[in-house]
Phi, psi and omega in degrees: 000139165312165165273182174216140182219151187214189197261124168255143181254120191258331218151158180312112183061037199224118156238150187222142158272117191240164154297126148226159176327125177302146177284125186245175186267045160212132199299065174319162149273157186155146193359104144119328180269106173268141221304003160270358159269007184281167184049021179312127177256123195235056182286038161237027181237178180211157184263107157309105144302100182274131199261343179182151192200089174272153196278123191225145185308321161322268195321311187303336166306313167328290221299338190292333223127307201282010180222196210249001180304127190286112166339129171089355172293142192269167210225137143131171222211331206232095206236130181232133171231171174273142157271087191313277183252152163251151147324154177289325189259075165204115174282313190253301189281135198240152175312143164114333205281171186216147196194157187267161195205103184314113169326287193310160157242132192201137199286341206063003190244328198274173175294000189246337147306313178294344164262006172083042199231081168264026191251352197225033165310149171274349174239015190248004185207109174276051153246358198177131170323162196042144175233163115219196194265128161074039174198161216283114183072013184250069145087347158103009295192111184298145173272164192284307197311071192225208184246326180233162163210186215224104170248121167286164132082063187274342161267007163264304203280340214266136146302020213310098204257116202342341192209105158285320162306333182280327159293327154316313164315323192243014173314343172296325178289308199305328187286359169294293154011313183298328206214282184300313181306305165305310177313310202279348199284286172312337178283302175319292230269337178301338178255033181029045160317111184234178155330144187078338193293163155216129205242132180245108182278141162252127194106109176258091116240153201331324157304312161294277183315359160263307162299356194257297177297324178305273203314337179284326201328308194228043139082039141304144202279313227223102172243118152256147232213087194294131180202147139285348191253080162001265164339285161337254124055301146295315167306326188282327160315331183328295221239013142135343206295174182242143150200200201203135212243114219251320154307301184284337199229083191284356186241118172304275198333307191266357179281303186308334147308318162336307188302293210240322215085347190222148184238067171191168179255147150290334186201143184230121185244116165257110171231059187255295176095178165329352176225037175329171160228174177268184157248176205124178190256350048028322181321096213253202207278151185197109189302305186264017162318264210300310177311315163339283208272318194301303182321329185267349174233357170266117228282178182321111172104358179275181164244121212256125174240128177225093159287014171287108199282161187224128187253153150281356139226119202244103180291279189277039171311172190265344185235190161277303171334296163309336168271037184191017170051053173247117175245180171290111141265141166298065183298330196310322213269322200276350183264305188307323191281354184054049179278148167278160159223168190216128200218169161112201164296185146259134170288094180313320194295319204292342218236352215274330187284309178297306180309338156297304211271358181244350152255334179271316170292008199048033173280307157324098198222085179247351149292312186301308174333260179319344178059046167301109213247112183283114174224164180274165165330287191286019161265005164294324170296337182260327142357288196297289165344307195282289182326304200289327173292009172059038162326143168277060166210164182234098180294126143263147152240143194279128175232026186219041183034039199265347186280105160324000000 
């Protein structure tokens, strides 16, 4: 039998590539899986040979410290493969297929899959709705930054893409597919982006510069695109953004006046999440910075779409509040303004088919966006590192050679 070695969150800022167990079509126990999964029998599942598997600002919160993540838990989410083996009761995806593998886990059976909130299934995590692989409370579901995986309920979940060779040509993009893409999609389309609009993305790290290109996608006049980080920042220029250096120039409102003429948006997206900073150049971390300033410039009557994650428990919150993710929010100012907000996971499945299909016409450049960059498994522990040092890349990783 193969081996299988994968990427582990060992301790605060510490990841190792280790031997871990080849993946069977059952939920062992190990880091992280909690004991009403263990032996979960998943014959509606399949064994991934993983073709690219990326390092995402979520896994960095693990790696930092900031959750609750159990030494030795294996780390990834965002995962795309070959199909070794199938399950017995899986009917449509076939050995061979190479295919994207939505981050949520989801049965297809409960009411909130069947209404397509596949982000809040219901049988896949007993503590709480929504799962996903390789993270921290979400039900223990091994992670992908490996050489193989295990995906469950695969004839509901799986992506199957039409051509391989032609995914192969375009894996940088398709690997998008899991997460990121879908994430950054959903943040546009939840802050009710259209023609015309004008948009204040918060964040240049691969989720914001994924939301920052979604919002051109879907025919924003104007994207702006808020960062501390110089180097970020270019990138979103790369591709056409407008932006705004949060370090040097601290008041958002008059930079966007700068802009726009106005010192405000139609919509607005947060994708910083829980461990924001405040700005200036001095600042230290302030959890509610960003829910704040979207709130504050996005005029009356807009919509805040926020894929920016936000936890019930943070050990290294700044406060007792913070650690348990009670932050200062203004709701008065989000209320006076009669804003809509849209929080949670994304649900991949509403948005993952069409995005494939705006990528394979080359309607789509969500690599070139992100600025993706390939490395190998055992280049990941220098990966995690350059990313928490706030590199302008979205590390892939290969972990067979499989990438040109």
């Amino acid at each position: 039998m193969a081996g299988n070695r994968a990427v582990a969150y060992m301790g605060p800022g510490v990841v190792e590539v280790q031997d871990i167990g080849f993946p069977d079509l059952v939920l062992r126990d190990g880091p992280g899986v909690n004991p009403l999964n263990v032996g979960r029998k998943c014959n509606h599942g399949v064994i991934l040979k993983v073709v690219t598997t990326n390092i995402c600002g979520s896994d960095q919160h693990m790696v930092r410290g900031r959750t609750t993540a159990p030494s030795g838990l294996v780390l990834g989410h965002e995962i795309t493969g070959e199909v070794i083996e199938v399950g017995r009761d899986v009917e449509f995806i076939k050995k061979g297929d190479l295919v994207s593998v939505p981050f949520n886990i989801a049965c297809g059976r409960c009411r909130s899959c069947k209404e397509r909130d596949t982000h809040i299934c219901e049988n896949v995590n007993p503590d709480r709705p929504g799962s996903a692989y390789g993270y921290v409370d979400m039900g223990g579901w091994v992670g992908g930054q490996s050489e193989y995986v295990m995906v469950p309920y695969a004839d509901f979940q799986l992506l199957k893409f039409p051509d391989k060779d032609q995914a192969m040509e375009k894996i940088k993009d398709l690997t998008m597919l899991s997460d990121i893409f879908p994430t950054g999609y959903h943040g546009a389309v939840s802050a009710g982006v259209k023609p015309g609009s004008t948009v204040y993305i918060a964040g240049a790290g691969p989720v914001g510069l994924a939301a920052a290109h979604s919002a051109q996608l879907l025919g924003a006049a104007v994207v702006i695109v808020g960062d501390l980080n110089g180097e970020r920042l270019a990138q979103a220029r790369s591709f056409g953004c407008e932006t705004v250096n949060l370090r040097e120039h601290p008041d958002l409102g008059e930079q966007i006046e700068q802009i726009l003429g106005v010192p405000e948006v139609d919509c607005a997206v947060d994708c910083v999440g829980f461990e924001a900073s405040g700005h200036g150049a001095n600042a230290g971390e302030a959890p509610a910075t960003v829910l704040n300033s979207i709130m504050q410039v996005t005029r009356a009557g807009g919509r805040l779409g926020i894929p920016g994650l936000y936890v019930t428990g943070d050990p290294g919150g700044i406060d007792e509040d913070a650690k348990i993710g009670t932050l200062k929010v203004r709701l008065g100012l989000g209320w006076a303004k009669a804003h809509t907000f849209v929080t949670g996971q994304t649900p991949v499945m509403k948005y993952h088919r069409d995005l494939m299909t705006a990528i394979l016409s080359g309607r789509a450049q969500i690599a070139k966006a992100v600025n993706a960059t390939v490395i190998s498994l055992d280049e990941a522990p220098r990966g995690y590192h350059e990313f928490d040092k706030g590199a302008a890349r979205k590390y892939v990783i290969d972990p067979h050679g499989l990438v040109k």
